[in-house]
CSV table of C-alpha atoms and ligand atoms in Angstrom, one decimal:
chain,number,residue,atom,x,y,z
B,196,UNK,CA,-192.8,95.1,57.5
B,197,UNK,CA,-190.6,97.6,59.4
B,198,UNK,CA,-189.3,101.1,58.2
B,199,UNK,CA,-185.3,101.8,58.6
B,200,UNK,CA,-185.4,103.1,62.3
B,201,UNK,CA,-183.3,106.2,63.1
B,202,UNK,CA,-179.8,105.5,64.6
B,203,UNK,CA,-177.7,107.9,66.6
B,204,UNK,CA,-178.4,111.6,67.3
B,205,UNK,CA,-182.1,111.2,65.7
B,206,UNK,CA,-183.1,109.1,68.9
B,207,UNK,CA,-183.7,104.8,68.4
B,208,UNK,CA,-187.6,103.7,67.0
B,209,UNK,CA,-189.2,100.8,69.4
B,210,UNK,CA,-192.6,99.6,68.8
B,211,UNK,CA,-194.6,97.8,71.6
B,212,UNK,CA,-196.8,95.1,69.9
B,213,UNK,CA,-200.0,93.9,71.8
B,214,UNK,CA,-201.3,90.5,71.0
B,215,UNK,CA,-200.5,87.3,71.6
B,216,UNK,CA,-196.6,87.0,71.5
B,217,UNK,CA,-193.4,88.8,73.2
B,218,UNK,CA,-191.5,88.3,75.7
B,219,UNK,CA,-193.6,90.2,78.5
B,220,UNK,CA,-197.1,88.6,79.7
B,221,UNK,CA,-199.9,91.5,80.9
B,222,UNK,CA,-200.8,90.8,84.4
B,223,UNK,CA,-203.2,94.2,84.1
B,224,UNK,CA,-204.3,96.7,81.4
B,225,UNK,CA,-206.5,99.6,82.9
B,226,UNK,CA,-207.4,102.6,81.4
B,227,UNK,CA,-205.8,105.7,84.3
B,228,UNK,CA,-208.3,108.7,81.6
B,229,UNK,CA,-209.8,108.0,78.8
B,230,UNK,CA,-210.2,105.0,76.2
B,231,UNK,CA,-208.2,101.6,77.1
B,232,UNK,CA,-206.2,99.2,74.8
B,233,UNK,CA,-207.8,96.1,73.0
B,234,UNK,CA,-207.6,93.4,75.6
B,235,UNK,CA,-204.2,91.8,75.0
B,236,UNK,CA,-201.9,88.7,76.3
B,237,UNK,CA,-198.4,89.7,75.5
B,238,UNK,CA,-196.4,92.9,74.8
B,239,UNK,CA,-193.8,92.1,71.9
B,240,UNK,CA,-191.1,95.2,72.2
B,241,UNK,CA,-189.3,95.4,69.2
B,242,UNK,CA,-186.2,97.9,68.2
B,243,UNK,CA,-187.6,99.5,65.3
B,244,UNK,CA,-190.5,101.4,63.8
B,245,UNK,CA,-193.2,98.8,62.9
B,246,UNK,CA,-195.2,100.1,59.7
B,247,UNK,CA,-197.8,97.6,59.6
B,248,UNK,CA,-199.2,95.7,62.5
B,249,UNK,CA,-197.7,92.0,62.6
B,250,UNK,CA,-200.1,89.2,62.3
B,251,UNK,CA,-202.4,88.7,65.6
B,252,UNK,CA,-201.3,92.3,66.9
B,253,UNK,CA,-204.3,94.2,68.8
B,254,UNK,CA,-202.3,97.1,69.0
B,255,UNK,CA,-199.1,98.9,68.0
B,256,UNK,CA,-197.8,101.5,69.9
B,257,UNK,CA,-194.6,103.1,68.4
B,258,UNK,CA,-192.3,106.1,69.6
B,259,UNK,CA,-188.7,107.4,69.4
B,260,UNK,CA,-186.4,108.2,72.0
B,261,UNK,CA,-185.4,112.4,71.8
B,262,UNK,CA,-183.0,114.6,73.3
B,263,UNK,CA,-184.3,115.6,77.1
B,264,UNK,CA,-186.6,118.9,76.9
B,265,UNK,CA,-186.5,119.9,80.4
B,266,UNK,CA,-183.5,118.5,82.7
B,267,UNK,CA,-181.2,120.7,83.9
B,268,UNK,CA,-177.5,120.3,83.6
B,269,UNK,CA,-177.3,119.4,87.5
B,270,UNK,CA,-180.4,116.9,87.3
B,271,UNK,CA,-178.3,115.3,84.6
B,272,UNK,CA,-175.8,114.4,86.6
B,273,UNK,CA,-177.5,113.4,89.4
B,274,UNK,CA,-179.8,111.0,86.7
B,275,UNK,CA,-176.5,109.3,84.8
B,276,UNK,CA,-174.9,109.2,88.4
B,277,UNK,CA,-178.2,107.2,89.5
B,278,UNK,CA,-180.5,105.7,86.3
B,279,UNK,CA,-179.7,101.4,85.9
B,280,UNK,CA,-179.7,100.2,82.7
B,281,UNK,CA,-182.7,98.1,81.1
B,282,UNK,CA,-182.8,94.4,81.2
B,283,UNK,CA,-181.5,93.7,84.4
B,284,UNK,CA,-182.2,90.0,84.9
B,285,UNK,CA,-183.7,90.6,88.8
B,286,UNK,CA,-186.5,93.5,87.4
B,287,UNK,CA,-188.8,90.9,86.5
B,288,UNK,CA,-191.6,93.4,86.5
B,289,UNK,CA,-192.6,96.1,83.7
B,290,UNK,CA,-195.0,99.5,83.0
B,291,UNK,CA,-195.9,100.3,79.7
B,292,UNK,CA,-197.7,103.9,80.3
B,293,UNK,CA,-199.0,105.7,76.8
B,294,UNK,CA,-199.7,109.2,78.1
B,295,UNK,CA,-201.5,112.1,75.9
B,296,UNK,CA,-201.6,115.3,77.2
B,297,UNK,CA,-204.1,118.6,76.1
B,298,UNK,CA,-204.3,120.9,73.9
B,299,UNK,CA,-203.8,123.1,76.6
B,300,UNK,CA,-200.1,121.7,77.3
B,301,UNK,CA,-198.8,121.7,73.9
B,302,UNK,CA,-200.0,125.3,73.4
B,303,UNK,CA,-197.7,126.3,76.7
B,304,UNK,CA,-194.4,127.8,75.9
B,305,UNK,CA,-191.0,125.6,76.6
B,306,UNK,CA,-190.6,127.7,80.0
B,307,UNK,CA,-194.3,127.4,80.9
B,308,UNK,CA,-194.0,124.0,80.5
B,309,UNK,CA,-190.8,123.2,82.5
B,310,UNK,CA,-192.4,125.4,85.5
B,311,UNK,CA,-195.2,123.0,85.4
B,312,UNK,CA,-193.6,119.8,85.1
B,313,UNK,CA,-190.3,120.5,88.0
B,314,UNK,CA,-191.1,123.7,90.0
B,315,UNK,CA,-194.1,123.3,90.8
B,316,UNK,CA,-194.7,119.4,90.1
B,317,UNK,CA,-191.5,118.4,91.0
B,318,UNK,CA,-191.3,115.4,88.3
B,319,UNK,CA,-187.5,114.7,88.1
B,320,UNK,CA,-186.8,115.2,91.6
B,321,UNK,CA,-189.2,112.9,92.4
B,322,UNK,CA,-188.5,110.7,90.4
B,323,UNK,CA,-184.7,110.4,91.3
B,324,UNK,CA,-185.6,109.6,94.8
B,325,UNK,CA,-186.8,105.7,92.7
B,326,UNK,CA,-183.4,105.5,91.3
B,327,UNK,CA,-181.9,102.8,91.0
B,328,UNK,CA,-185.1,100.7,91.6
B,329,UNK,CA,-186.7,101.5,88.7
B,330,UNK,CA,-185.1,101.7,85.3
B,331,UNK,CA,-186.9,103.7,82.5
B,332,UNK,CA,-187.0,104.6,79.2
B,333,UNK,CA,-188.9,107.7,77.6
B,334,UNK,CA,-190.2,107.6,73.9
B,335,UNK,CA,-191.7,110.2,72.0
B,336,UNK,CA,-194.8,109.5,69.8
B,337,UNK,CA,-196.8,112.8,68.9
B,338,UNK,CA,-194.7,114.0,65.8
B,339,UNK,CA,-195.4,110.6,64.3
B,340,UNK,CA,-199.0,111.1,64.5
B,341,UNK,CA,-199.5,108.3,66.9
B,342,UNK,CA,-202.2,108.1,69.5
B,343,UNK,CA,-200.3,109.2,72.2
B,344,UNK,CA,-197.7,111.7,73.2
B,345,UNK,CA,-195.2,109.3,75.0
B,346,UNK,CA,-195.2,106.0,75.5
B,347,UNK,CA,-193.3,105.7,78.8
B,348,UNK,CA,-191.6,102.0,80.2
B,349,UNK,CA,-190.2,101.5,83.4
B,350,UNK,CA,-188.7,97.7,84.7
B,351,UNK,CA,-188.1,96.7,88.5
B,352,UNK,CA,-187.9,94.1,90.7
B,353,UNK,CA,-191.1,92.5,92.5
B,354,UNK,CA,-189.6,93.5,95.9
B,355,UNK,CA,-190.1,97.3,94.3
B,356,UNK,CA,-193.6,96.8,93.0
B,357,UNK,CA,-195.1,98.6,95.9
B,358,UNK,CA,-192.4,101.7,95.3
B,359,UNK,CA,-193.7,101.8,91.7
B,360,UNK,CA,-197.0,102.5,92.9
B,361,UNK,CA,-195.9,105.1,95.2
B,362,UNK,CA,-194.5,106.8,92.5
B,363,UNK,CA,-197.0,106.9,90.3
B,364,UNK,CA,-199.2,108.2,92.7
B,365,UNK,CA,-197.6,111.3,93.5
B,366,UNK,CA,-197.1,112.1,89.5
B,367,UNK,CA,-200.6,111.3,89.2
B,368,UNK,CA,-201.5,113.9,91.7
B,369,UNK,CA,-199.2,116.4,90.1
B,370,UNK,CA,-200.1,119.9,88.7
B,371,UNK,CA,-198.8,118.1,85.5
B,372,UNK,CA,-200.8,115.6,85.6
B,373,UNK,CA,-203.8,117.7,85.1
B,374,UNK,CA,-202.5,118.0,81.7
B,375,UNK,CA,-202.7,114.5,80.8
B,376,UNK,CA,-206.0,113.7,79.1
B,377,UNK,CA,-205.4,109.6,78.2
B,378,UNK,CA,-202.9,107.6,80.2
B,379,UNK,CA,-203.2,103.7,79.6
B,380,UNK,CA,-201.4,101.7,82.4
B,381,UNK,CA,-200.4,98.6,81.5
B,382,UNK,CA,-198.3,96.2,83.5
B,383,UNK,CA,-196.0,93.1,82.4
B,384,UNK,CA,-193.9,89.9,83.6
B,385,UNK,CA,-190.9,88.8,82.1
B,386,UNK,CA,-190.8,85.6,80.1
B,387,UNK,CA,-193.2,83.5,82.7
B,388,UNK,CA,-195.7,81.6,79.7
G,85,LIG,C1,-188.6,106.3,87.7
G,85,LIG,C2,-188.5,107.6,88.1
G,85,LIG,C3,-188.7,108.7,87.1
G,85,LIG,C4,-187.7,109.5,86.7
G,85,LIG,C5,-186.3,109.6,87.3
G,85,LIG,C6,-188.3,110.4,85.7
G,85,LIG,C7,-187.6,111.4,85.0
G,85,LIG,C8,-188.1,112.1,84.0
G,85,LIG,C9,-187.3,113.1,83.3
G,85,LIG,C10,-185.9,113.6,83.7
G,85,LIG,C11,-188.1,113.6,82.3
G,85,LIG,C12,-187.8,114.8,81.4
G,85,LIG,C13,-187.1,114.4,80.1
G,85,LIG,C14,-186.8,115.6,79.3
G,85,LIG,O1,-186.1,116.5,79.8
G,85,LIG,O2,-187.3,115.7,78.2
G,85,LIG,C15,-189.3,112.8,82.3
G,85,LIG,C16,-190.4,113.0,81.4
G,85,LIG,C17,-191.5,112.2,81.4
G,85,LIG,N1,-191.9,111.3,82.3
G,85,LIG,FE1,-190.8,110.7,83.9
G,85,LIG,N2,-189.6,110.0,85.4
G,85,LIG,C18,-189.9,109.0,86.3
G,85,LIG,C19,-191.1,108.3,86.3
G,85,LIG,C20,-192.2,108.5,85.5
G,85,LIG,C21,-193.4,107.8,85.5
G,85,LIG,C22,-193.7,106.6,86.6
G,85,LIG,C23,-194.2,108.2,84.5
G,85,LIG,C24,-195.6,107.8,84.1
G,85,LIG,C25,-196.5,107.4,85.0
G,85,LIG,C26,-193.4,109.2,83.8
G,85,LIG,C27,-193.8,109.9,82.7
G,85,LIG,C28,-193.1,110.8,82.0
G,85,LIG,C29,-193.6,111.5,80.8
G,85,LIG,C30,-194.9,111.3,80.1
G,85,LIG,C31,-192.6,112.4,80.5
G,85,LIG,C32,-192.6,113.4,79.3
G,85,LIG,C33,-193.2,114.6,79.8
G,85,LIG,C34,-193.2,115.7,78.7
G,85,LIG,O3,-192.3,115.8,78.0
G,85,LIG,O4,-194.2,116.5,78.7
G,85,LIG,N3,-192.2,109.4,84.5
G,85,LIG,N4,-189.3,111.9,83.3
């Protein structure tokens, strides 16, 4: 059963379906703070906002994508000027990372917030220094009442796959990062059965 997904300005629905079909195969599902997923096989991403978990799912994880909260008109640029596209055949490789963050976060102010994330964790600029290896896609979950805040899914080639780690690694050592209190890490192939 899916609900009508918002279209346009409102942002797109996706739901990411663990269980046993989909085209991306888990190589690894690790819990980065607090509880992990149900031990799936597959990841089944689907354009629209689920409402009831398809037969054999383990999990649903569902989110929208927004308007940006925090980049700057110059960091604009420079993202459109550098971000790839999804689905490029040679980025055989995906994250799925669900990310909550505190109490603590949500009850900073917008400007608060933005000092924490760029000026002093430097998020988006580093970030842009992955671009165009890795292609991404930000979806926003915690006005629906879902587990997590975001649900965050990046795609890259194999010959980037120790980049991706990099890059995760500074953002997990971030000032921001201190504000993330579950972060699931869960890591995908393309299509190989
Ligand atoms: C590939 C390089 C990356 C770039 C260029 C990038 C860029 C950005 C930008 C521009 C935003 C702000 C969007 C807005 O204004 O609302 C953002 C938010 C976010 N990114 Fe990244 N990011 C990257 C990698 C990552 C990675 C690897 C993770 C997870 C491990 C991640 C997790 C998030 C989360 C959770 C948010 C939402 C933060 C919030 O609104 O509190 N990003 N990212």
């Amino acid at each position: 059963v899916t609900l009508q997904s918002p279209s346009g300005p409102a942002g797109r629905a996706f739901s990411f379906v663990g269980g046993t079909d989909g085209t991306w195969r888990i190589t690894r599902s690790s819990a980065v703070i607090g509880a992990a997923l149900p031990e799936a096989s597959r990841v089944d991403v689907i354009e629209s906002m689920v409402a009831s978990p398809p037969p054999g799912a383990l999990w649903v994880l569902r989110g929208v994508t927004s308007n940006e909260r925090y980049v700057t008109r110059p960091e604009r640029q420079l993202l459109v000027a550098r971000q790839p596209p999804l689905g490029r055949p040679e980025a055989a490789c995906a994250a799925l990372i669900p990310i909550r963050k505190s109490a603590s976060w949500w009850d900073l102010t917008q400007d608060e917030r933005r000092e924490i994330l760029e000026t002093r964790s430097e998020h988006i600029k580093i970030g842009l220094r992955y671009l165009p290896a890795v292609a991404r896609r930000l979806h926003h979950s915690r006005d629906l009442g879902e587990p997590f805040d975001f649900i965050t899914w990046f795609e890259y080639s194999p010959e980037h796959a120790m980049r991706f780690e990099e890059l995760v690694g500074h953002l997990r050592a971030s000032e921001e990062w201190k504000y993330v209190d579950r972060e699931v890490d869960v890591r995908l192939v393309r299509g190989a059965l």
